[in-house]
mmCIF file of C-alpha atoms and ligand atoms in Angstrom:
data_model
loop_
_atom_site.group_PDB
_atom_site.id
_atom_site.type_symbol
_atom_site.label_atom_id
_atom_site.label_comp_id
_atom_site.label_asym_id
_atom_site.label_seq_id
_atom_site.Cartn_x
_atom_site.Cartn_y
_atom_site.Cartn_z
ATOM 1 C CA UNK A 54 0.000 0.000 0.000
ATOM 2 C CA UNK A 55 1.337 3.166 -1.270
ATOM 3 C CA UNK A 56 1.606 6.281 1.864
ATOM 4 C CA UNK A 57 0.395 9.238 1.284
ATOM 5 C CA UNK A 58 2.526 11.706 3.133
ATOM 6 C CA UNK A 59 1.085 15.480 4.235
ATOM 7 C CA UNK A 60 3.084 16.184 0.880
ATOM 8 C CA UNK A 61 0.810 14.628 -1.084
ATOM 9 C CA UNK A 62 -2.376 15.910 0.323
ATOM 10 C CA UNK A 63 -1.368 19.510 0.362
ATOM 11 C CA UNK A 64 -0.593 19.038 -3.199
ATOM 12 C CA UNK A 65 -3.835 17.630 -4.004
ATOM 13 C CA UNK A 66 -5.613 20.229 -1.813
ATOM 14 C CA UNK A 67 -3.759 23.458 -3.879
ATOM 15 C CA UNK A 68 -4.758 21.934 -7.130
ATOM 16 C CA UNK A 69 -8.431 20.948 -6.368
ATOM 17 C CA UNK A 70 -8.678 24.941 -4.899
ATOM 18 C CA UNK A 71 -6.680 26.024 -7.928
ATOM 19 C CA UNK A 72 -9.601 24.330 -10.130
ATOM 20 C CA UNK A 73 -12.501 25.508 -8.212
ATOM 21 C CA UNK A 74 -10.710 29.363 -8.091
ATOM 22 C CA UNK A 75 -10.663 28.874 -12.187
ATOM 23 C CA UNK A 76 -14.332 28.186 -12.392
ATOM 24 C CA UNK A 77 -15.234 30.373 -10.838
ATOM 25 C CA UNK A 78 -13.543 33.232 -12.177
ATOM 26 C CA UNK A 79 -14.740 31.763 -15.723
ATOM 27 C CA UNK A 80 -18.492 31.701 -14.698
ATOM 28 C CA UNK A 81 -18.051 35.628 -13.210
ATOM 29 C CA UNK A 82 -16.293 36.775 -16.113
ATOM 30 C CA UNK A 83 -19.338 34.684 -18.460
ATOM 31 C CA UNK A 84 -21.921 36.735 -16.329
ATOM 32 C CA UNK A 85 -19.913 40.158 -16.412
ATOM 33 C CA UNK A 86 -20.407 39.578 -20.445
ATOM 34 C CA UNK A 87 -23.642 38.401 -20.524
ATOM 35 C CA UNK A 88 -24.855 41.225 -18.239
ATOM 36 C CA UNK A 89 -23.167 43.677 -20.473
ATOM 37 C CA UNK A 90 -24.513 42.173 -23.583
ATOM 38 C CA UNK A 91 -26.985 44.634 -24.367
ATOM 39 C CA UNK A 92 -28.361 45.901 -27.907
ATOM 40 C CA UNK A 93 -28.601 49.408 -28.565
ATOM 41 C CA UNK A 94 -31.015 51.712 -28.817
ATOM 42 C CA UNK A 95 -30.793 51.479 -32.893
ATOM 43 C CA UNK A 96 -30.750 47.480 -32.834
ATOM 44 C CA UNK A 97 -34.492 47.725 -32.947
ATOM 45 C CA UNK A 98 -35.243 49.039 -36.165
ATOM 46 C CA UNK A 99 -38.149 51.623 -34.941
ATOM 47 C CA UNK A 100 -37.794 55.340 -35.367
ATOM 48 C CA UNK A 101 -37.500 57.366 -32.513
ATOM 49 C CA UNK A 102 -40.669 59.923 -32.433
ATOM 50 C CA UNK A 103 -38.608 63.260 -32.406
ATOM 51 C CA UNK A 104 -41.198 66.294 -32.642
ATOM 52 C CA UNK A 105 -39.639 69.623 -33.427
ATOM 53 C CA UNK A 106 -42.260 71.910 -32.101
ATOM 54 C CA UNK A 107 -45.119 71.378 -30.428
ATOM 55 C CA UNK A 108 -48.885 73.254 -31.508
ATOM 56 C CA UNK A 109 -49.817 75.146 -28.573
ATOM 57 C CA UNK A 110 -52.924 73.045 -28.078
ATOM 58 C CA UNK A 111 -51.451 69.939 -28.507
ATOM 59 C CA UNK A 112 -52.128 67.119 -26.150
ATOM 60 C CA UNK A 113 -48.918 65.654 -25.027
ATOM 61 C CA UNK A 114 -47.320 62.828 -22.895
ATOM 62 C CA UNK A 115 -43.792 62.593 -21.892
ATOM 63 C CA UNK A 116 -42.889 59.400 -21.204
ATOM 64 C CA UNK A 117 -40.327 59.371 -18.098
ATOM 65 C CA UNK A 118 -39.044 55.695 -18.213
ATOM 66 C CA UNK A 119 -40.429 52.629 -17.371
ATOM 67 C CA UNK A 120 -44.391 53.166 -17.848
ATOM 68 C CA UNK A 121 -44.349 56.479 -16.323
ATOM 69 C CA UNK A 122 -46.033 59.369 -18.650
ATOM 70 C CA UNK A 123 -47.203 62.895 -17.416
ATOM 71 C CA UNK A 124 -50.283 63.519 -19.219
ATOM 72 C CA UNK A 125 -50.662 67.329 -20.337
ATOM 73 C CA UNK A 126 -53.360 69.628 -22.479
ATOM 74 C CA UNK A 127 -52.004 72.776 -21.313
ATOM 75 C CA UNK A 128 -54.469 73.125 -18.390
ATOM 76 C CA UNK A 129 -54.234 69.142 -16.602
ATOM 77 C CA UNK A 130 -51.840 66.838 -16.105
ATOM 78 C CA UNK A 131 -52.235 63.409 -15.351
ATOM 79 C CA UNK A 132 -49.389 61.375 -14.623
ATOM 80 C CA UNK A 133 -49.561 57.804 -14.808
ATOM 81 C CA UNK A 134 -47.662 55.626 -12.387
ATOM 82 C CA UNK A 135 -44.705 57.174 -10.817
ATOM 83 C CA UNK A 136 -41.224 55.621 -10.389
ATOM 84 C CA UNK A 137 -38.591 58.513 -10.047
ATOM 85 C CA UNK A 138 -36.636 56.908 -7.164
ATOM 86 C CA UNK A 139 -35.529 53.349 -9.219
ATOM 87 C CA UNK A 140 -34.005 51.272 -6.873
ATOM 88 C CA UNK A 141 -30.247 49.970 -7.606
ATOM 89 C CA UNK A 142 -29.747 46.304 -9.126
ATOM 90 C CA UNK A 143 -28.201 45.157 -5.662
ATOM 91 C CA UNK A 144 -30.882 46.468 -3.909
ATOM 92 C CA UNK A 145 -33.499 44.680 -5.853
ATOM 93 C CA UNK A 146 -31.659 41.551 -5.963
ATOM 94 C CA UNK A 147 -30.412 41.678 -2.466
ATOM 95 C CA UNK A 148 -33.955 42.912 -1.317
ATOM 96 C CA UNK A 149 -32.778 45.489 1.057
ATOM 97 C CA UNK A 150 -35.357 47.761 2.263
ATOM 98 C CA UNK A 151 -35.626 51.253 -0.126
ATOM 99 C CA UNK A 152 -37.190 54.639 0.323
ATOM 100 C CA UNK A 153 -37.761 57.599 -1.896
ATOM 101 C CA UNK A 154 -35.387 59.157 -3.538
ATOM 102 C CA UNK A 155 -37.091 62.792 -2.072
ATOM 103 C CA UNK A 156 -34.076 64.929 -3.804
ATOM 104 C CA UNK A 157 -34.942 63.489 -7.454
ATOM 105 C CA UNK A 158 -38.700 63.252 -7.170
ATOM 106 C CA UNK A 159 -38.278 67.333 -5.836
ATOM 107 C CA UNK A 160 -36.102 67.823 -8.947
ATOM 108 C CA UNK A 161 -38.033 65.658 -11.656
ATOM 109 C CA UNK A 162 -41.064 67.510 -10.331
ATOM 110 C CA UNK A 163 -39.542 70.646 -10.878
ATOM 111 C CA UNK A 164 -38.007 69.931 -14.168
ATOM 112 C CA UNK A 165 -40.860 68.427 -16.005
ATOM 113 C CA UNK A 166 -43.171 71.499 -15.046
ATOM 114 C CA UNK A 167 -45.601 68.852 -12.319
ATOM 115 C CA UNK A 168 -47.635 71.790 -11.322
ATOM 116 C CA UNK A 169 -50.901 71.290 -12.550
ATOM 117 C CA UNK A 170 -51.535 67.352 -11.265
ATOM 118 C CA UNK A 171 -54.715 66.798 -11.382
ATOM 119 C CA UNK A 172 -54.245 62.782 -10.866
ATOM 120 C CA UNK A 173 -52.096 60.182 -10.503
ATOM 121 C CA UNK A 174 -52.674 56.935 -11.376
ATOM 122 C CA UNK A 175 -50.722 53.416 -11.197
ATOM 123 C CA UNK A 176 -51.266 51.187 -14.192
ATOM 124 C CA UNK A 177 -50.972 47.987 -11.144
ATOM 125 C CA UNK A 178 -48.835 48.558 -7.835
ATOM 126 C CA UNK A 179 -45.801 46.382 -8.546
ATOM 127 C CA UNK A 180 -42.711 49.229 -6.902
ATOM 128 C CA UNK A 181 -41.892 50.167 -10.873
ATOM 129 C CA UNK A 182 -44.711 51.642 -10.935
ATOM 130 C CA UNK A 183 -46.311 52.585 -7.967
ATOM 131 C CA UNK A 184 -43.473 53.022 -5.623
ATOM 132 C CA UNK A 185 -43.538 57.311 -6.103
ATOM 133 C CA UNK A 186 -47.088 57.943 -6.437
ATOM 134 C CA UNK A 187 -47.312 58.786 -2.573
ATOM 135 C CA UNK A 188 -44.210 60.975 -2.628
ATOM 136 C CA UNK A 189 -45.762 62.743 -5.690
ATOM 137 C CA UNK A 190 -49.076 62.990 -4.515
ATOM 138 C CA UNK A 191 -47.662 64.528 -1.088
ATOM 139 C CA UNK A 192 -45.816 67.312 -3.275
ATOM 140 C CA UNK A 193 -49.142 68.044 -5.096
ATOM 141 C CA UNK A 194 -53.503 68.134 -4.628
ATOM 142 C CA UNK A 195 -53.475 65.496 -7.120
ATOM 143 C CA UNK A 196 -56.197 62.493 -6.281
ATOM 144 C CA UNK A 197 -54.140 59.155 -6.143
ATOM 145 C CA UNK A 198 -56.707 56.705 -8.380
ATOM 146 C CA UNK A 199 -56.278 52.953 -8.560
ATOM 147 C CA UNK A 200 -56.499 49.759 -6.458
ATOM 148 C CA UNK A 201 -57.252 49.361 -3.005
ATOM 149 C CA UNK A 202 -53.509 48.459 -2.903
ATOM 150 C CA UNK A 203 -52.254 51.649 -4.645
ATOM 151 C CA UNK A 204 -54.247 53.361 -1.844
ATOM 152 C CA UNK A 205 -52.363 51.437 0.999
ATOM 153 C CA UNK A 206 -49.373 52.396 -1.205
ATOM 154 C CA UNK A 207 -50.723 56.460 -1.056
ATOM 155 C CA UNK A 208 -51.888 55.704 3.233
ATOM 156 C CA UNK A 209 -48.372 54.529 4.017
ATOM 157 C CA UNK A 210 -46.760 57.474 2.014
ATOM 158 C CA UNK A 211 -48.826 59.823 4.520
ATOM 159 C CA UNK A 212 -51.736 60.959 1.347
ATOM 160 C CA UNK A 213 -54.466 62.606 2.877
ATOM 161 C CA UNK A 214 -57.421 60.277 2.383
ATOM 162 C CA UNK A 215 -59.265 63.008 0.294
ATOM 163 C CA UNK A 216 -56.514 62.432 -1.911
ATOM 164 C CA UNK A 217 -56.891 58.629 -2.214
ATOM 165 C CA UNK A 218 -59.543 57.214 -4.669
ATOM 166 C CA UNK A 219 -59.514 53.555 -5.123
ATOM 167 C CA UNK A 220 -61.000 52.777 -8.705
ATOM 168 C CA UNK A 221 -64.581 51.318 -9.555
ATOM 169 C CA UNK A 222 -64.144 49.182 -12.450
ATOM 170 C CA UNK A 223 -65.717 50.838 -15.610
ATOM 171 C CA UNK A 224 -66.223 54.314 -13.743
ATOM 172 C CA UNK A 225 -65.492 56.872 -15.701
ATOM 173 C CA UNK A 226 -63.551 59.750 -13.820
ATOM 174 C CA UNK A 227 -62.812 63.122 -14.637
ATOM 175 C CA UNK A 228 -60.279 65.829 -14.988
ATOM 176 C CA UNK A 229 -60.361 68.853 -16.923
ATOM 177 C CA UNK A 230 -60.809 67.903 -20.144
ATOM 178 C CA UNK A 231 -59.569 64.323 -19.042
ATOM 179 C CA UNK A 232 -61.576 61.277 -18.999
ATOM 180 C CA UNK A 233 -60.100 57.869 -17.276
ATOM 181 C CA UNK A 234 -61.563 54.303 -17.466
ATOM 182 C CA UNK A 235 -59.941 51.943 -15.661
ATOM 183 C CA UNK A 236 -60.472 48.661 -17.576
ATOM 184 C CA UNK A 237 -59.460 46.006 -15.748
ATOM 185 C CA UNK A 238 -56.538 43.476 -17.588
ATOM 186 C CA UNK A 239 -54.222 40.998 -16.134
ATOM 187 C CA UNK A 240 -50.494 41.502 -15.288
ATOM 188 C CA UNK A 241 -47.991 39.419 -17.738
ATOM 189 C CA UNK A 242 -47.264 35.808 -16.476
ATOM 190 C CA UNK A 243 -43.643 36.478 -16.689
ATOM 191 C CA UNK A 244 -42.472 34.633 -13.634
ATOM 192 C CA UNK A 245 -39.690 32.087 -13.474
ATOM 193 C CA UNK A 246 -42.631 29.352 -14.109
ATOM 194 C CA UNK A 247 -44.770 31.324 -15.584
ATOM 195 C CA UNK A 248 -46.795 33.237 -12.838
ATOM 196 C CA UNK A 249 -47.635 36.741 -11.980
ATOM 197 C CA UNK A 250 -44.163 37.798 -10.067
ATOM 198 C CA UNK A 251 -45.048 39.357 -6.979
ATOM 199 C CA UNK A 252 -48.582 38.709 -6.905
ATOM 200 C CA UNK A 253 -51.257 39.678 -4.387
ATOM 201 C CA UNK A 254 -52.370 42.585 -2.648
ATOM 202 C CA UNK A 255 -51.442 45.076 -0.292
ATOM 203 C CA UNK A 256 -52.989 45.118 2.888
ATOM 204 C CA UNK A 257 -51.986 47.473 5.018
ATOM 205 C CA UNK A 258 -50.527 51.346 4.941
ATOM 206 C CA UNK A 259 -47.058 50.732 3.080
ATOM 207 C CA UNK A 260 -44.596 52.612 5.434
ATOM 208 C CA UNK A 261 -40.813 52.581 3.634
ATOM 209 C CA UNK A 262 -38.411 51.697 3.656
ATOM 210 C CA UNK A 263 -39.473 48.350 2.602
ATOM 211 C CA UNK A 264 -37.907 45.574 0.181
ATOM 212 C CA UNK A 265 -38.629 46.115 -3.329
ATOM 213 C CA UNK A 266 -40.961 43.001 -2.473
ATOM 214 C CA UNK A 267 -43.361 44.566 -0.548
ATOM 215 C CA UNK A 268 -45.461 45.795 -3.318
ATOM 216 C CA UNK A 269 -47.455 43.562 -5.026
ATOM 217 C CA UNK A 270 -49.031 43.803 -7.769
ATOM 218 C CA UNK A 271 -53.021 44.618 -6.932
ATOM 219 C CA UNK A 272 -54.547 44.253 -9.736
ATOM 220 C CA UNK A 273 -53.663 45.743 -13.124
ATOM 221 C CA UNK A 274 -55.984 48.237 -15.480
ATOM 222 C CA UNK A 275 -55.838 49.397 -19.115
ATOM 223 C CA UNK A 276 -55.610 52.490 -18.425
ATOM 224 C CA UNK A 277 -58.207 54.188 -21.285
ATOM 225 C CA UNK A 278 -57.154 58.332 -20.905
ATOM 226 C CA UNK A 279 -60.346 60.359 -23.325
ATOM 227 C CA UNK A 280 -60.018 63.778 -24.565
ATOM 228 C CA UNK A 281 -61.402 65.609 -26.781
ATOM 229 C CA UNK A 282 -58.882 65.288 -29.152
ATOM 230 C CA UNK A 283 -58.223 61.897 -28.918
ATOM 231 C CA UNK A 284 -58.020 58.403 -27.178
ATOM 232 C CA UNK A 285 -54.873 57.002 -25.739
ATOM 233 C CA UNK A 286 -54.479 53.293 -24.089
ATOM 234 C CA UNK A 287 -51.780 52.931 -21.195
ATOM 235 C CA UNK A 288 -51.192 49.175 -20.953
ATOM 236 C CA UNK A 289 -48.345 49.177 -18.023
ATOM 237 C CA UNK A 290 -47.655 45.107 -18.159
ATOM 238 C CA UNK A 291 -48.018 42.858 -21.473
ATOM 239 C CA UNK A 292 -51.155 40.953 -20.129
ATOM 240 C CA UNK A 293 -54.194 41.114 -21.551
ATOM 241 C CA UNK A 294 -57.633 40.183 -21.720
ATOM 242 C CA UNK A 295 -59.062 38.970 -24.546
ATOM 243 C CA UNK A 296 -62.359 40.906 -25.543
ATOM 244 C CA UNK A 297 -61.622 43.316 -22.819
ATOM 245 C CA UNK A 298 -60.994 46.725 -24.920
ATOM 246 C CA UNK A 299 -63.581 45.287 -27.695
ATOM 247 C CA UNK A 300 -66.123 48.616 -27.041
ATOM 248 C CA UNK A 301 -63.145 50.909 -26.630
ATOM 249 C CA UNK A 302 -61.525 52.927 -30.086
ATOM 250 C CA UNK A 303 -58.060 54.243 -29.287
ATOM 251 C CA UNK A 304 -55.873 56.460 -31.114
ATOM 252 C CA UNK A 305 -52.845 55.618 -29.377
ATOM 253 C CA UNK A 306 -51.574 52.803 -27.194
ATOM 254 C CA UNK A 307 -48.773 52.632 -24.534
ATOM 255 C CA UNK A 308 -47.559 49.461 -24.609
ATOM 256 C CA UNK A 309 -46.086 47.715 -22.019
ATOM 257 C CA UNK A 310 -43.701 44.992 -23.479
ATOM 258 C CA UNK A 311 -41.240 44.584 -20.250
ATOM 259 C CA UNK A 312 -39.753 40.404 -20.900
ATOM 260 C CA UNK A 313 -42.947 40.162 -23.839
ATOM 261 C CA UNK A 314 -39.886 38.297 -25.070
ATOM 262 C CA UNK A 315 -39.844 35.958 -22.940
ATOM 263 C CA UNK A 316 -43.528 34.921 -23.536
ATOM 264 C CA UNK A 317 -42.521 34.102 -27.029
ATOM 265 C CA UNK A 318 -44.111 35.547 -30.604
ATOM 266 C CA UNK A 319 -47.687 34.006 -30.511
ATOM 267 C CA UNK A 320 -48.003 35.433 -27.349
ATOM 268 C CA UNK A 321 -47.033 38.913 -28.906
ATOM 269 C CA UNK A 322 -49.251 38.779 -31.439
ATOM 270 C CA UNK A 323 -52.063 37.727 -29.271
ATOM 271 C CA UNK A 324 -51.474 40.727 -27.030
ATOM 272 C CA UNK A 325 -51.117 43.064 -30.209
ATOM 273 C CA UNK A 326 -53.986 41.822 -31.464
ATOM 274 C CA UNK A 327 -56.371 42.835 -28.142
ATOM 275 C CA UNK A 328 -54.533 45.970 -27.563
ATOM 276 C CA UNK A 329 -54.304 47.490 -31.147
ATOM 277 C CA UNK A 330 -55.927 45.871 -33.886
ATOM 278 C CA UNK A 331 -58.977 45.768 -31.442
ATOM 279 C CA UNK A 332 -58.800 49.500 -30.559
ATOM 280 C CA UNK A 333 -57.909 50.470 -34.176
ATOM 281 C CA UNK A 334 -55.059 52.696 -32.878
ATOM 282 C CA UNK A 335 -53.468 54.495 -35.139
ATOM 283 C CA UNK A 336 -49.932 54.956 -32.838
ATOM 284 C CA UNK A 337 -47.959 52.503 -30.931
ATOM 285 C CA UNK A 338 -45.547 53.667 -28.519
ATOM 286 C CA UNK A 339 -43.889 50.635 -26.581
ATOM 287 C CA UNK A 340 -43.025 51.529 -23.011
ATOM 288 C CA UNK A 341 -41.351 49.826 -20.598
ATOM 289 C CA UNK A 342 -38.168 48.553 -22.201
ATOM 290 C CA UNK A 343 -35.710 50.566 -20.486
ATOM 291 C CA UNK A 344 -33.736 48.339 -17.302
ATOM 292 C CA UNK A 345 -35.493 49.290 -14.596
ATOM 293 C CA UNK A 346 -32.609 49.276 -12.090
ATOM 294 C CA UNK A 347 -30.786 52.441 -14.038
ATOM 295 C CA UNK A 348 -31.038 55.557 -12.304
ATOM 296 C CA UNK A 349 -33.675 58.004 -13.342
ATOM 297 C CA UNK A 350 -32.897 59.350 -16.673
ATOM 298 C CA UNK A 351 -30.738 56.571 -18.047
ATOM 299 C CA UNK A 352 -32.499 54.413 -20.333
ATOM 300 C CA UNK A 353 -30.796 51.539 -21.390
ATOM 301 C CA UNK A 354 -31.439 48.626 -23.045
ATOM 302 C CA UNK A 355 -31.899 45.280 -20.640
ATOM 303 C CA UNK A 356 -28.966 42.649 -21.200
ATOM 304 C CA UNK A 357 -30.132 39.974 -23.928
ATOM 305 C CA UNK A 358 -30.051 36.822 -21.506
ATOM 306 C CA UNK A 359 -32.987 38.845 -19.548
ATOM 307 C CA UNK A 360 -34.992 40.319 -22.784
ATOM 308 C CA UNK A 361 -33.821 40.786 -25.651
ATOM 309 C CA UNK A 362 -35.861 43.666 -27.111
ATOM 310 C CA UNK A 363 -34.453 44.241 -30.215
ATOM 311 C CA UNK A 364 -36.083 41.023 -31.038
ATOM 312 C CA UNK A 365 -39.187 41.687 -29.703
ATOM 313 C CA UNK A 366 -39.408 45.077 -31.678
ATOM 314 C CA UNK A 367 -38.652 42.663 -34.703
ATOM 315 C CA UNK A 368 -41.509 40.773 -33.751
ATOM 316 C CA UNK A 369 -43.704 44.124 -32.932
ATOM 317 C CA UNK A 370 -42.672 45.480 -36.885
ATOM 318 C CA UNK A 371 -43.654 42.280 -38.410
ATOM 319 C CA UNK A 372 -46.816 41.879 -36.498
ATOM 320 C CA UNK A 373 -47.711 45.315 -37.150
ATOM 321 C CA UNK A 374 -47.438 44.774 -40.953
ATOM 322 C CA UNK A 375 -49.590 41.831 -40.905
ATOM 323 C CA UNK A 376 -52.100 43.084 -39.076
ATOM 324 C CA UNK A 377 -52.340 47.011 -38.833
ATOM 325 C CA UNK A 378 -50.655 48.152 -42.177
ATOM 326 C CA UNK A 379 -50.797 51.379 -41.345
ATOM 327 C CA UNK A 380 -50.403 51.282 -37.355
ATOM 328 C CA UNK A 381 -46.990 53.621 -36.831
ATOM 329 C CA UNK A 382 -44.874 51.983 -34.765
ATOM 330 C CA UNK A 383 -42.448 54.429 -32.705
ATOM 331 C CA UNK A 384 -39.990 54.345 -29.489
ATOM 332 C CA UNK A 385 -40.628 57.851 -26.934
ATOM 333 C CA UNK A 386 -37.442 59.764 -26.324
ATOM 334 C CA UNK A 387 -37.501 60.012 -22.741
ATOM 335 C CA UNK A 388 -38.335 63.610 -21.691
ATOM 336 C CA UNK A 389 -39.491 64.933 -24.823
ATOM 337 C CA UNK A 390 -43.249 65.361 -24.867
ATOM 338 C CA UNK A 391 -45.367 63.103 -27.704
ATOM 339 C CA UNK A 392 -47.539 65.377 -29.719
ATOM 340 C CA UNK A 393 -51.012 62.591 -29.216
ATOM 341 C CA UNK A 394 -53.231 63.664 -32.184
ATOM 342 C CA UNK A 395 -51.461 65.527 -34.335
ATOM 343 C CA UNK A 396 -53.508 65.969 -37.536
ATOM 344 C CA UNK A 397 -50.675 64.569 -39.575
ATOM 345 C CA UNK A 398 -47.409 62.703 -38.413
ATOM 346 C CA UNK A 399 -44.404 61.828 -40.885
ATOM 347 C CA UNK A 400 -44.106 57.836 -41.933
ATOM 348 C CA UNK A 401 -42.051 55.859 -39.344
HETATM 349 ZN ZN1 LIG B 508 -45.501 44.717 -12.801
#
C-alpha cells in the first residue's frame, strides 16, 4: 500500500482549490459579459418619435421611463404611475429595504413642469410603478386613483385620504378635459414558471423603507385616458384580456412589453392583437423597455439573456405589418413630450 505523506495531500488540496478558483472566475467573467450584452437603442429598427415643435394646443405625454407618462393639455396633467426613485440592481436583488429618492422626485417635479396634477394613477402597484405615487401625490392636490392596494401604497406614504380614490371598475372619472376608465386586464405571467411575479395585494398602509418586495401587484388596469382630441391606451404590463378593450376605439396605445420576449411571438401577437388591432389605434408607442434598475434618466437597453428587445421590436414590426398596415410603430425619447393627435405625423 502506497503512503500518502502530508506532501501529497497539500498538493492535491492546492490543485483541487486552484480548479474551483478557475471556475469560478470563468463563470463571473461569463456573467460580467452576458450582463453587459446589451443591444442598442438602434438594434431595434423603430424610429425614434422626435417632434420639433409642439402646436400650442397639442395634447402631449412625456414618457419618463419605465411606464411612467405625465399627461398634459395645457391646463391638466395626469401622470400615470410614478417611479422617479428606481431602486439599484443590488438592492433589488439583495432585497434590502428602499425609500424615496425625495431629492430626485423634488427635482423631476420641478423639471418636467408637475404643477398642474390633477391625478395620478398606477397602471398595477408592482414598486416600478407605484413606488412614487405617494411621494408625488404629497408634493401636489393630485387624487391618487387605482387599487385598493395603490391606496395602501398612497396611506403609508402619509396621502391625505381626500386624496386617495380607489377605482370602480368601468367608472369613468374626470379631470379637466380628461376622462379615465380603468379597464381592468391581467399583469404578464412572466415569472420564473410562468406566474404573476409578486402577486397579491397590499394590505396594510405601506410605510418605507421596505424591500422592493413589498409591493405587489393589486390588480392591473388598461388604463383608457379620453379627450377631446383623442383616445390614448396605457397598458403598463403585457397581459391582456381577450375581448376586454372590444367597445373601446383608441388612437394611441402605450404598450407595455417589459420580458414580452420571454412569452414568445404568438403570445405577442395575441397581445397586439387585443390591444391594437382591437382599438384600431393608429400609434404605438412601446413603453417599458428601459432596465429598470438604471437611475432616473438613463435608459438603457436590458442585457439579452434577460430580454432581448431588439427582437421583440422585430416581432412588434412584423406583427404590425400583418395586421395594422398602417399602425406607426415608434420608441418615446424620454423627456421629450409626444404630440397625441397631431392631424398629420411623418411615416415611421
Ligand atoms: Zn408589474
Amino acid at each position: 500500500m502506497p503512503t500518502v505523506t502530508i506532501q501529497d495531500i497539500k498538493r492535491h488540496a492546492k490543485r483541487a482549490l486552484i480548479t474551483v478558483a478557475s471556475i469560478v472566475l470563468l463563470l463571473s467573467a461569463l456573467v460580467v459579459w452576458a450582463w453587459q450584452d446589451r443591444p442598442e437603442m438602434a438594434d431595434t429598427g423603430l424610429h425614434l418619435q422626435v417632434v420639433d415643435d409642439i402646436p400650442e394646443a397639442a395634447v402631449t405625454a412625456t414618457w419618463l421611463g419605465v411606464t411612467t407618462l405625465l399627461f398634459d393639455d395645457g391646463e391638466t396633467q395626469i401622470l400615470i404611475d410614478g417611479f422617479i426613485s428606481r431602486p439599484s440592481l443590488f438592492e433589488s436583488l439583495t432585497k434590502r429595504p428602499v425609500t424615496y429618492d425625495a431629492p430626485m422626485i423634488n427635482y423631476v417635479m420641478n423639471e418636467y413642469q408637475m404643477r398642474r396634477l390633477a391625478a395620478i394613477i398606477p397602471a398595477h402597484s408592482h414598486y416600478d410603478h407605484a413606488m412614487d405615487a405617494g411621494a408625488i401625490a404629497n408634493r401636489s392636490s393630485a387624487s391618487i386613483l387605482g387599487s385598493e392596494s395603490t391606496a395602501n401604497i398612497a396611506r403609508g406614504a402619509g396621502v391625505p385620504e381626500d386624496q386617495i380614490v380607489v377605482a370602480e371598475a368601468e367608472s369613468t372619472y374626470s379631470f379637466g378635459d380628461f376622462t379615465v376608465t380603468l379597464v381592468p386586464s391581467v399583469h404578464a405571467p412572466i415569472g420564473l414558471r410562468g406566474e404573476v411575479p409578486l402577486a397579491g395585494t397590499v394590505d396594510e398602509p405601506l410605510a418605507l423603507p421596505a424591500p422592493i418586495t413589498a409591493w405587489r401587484e393589486g390588480g392591473s388596469y388598461s388604463i383608457v385616458i379620453s379627450h377631446p382630441q383623442g383616445t390614448t391606451i396605457v397598458q403598463g404590463s403585457a397581459g391582456y384580456r381577450e375581448d376586454a378593450l372590444d367597445a373601446v376605439q383608441a388612437d394611441v396605445v402605450m404598450l407595455g412589453v417589459a420580458l414580452l420576449g420571454s412569452l414568445g411571438r404568438d403570445y405577442a401577437e395575441r397581445y397586439w392583437q387585443a390591444l391594437v388591432t382591437s382599438t384600431g389605434a393608429a400609434r404605438v408607442f412601446p413603453v417599458h423597455f428601459d432596465d429598470q434598475t438604471r437611475p432616473f434618466g438613463e435608459i438603457v437597453l436590458p442585457p439579452r439573456v434577460i430580454d432581448d428587445f431588439s427582437r421583440t421590436a422585430r416581432w412588434l414590426k412584423d406583427i404590425r405589418d400583418t395586421w395594422d398596415r398602417d399602425t406607426q410603430l415608434y420608441l418615446p425619447v424620454f423627456g421629450e413630450p409626444i404630440v397625441l393627435y397631431p392631424e398629420q405625423t411623418p411615416d415611421a
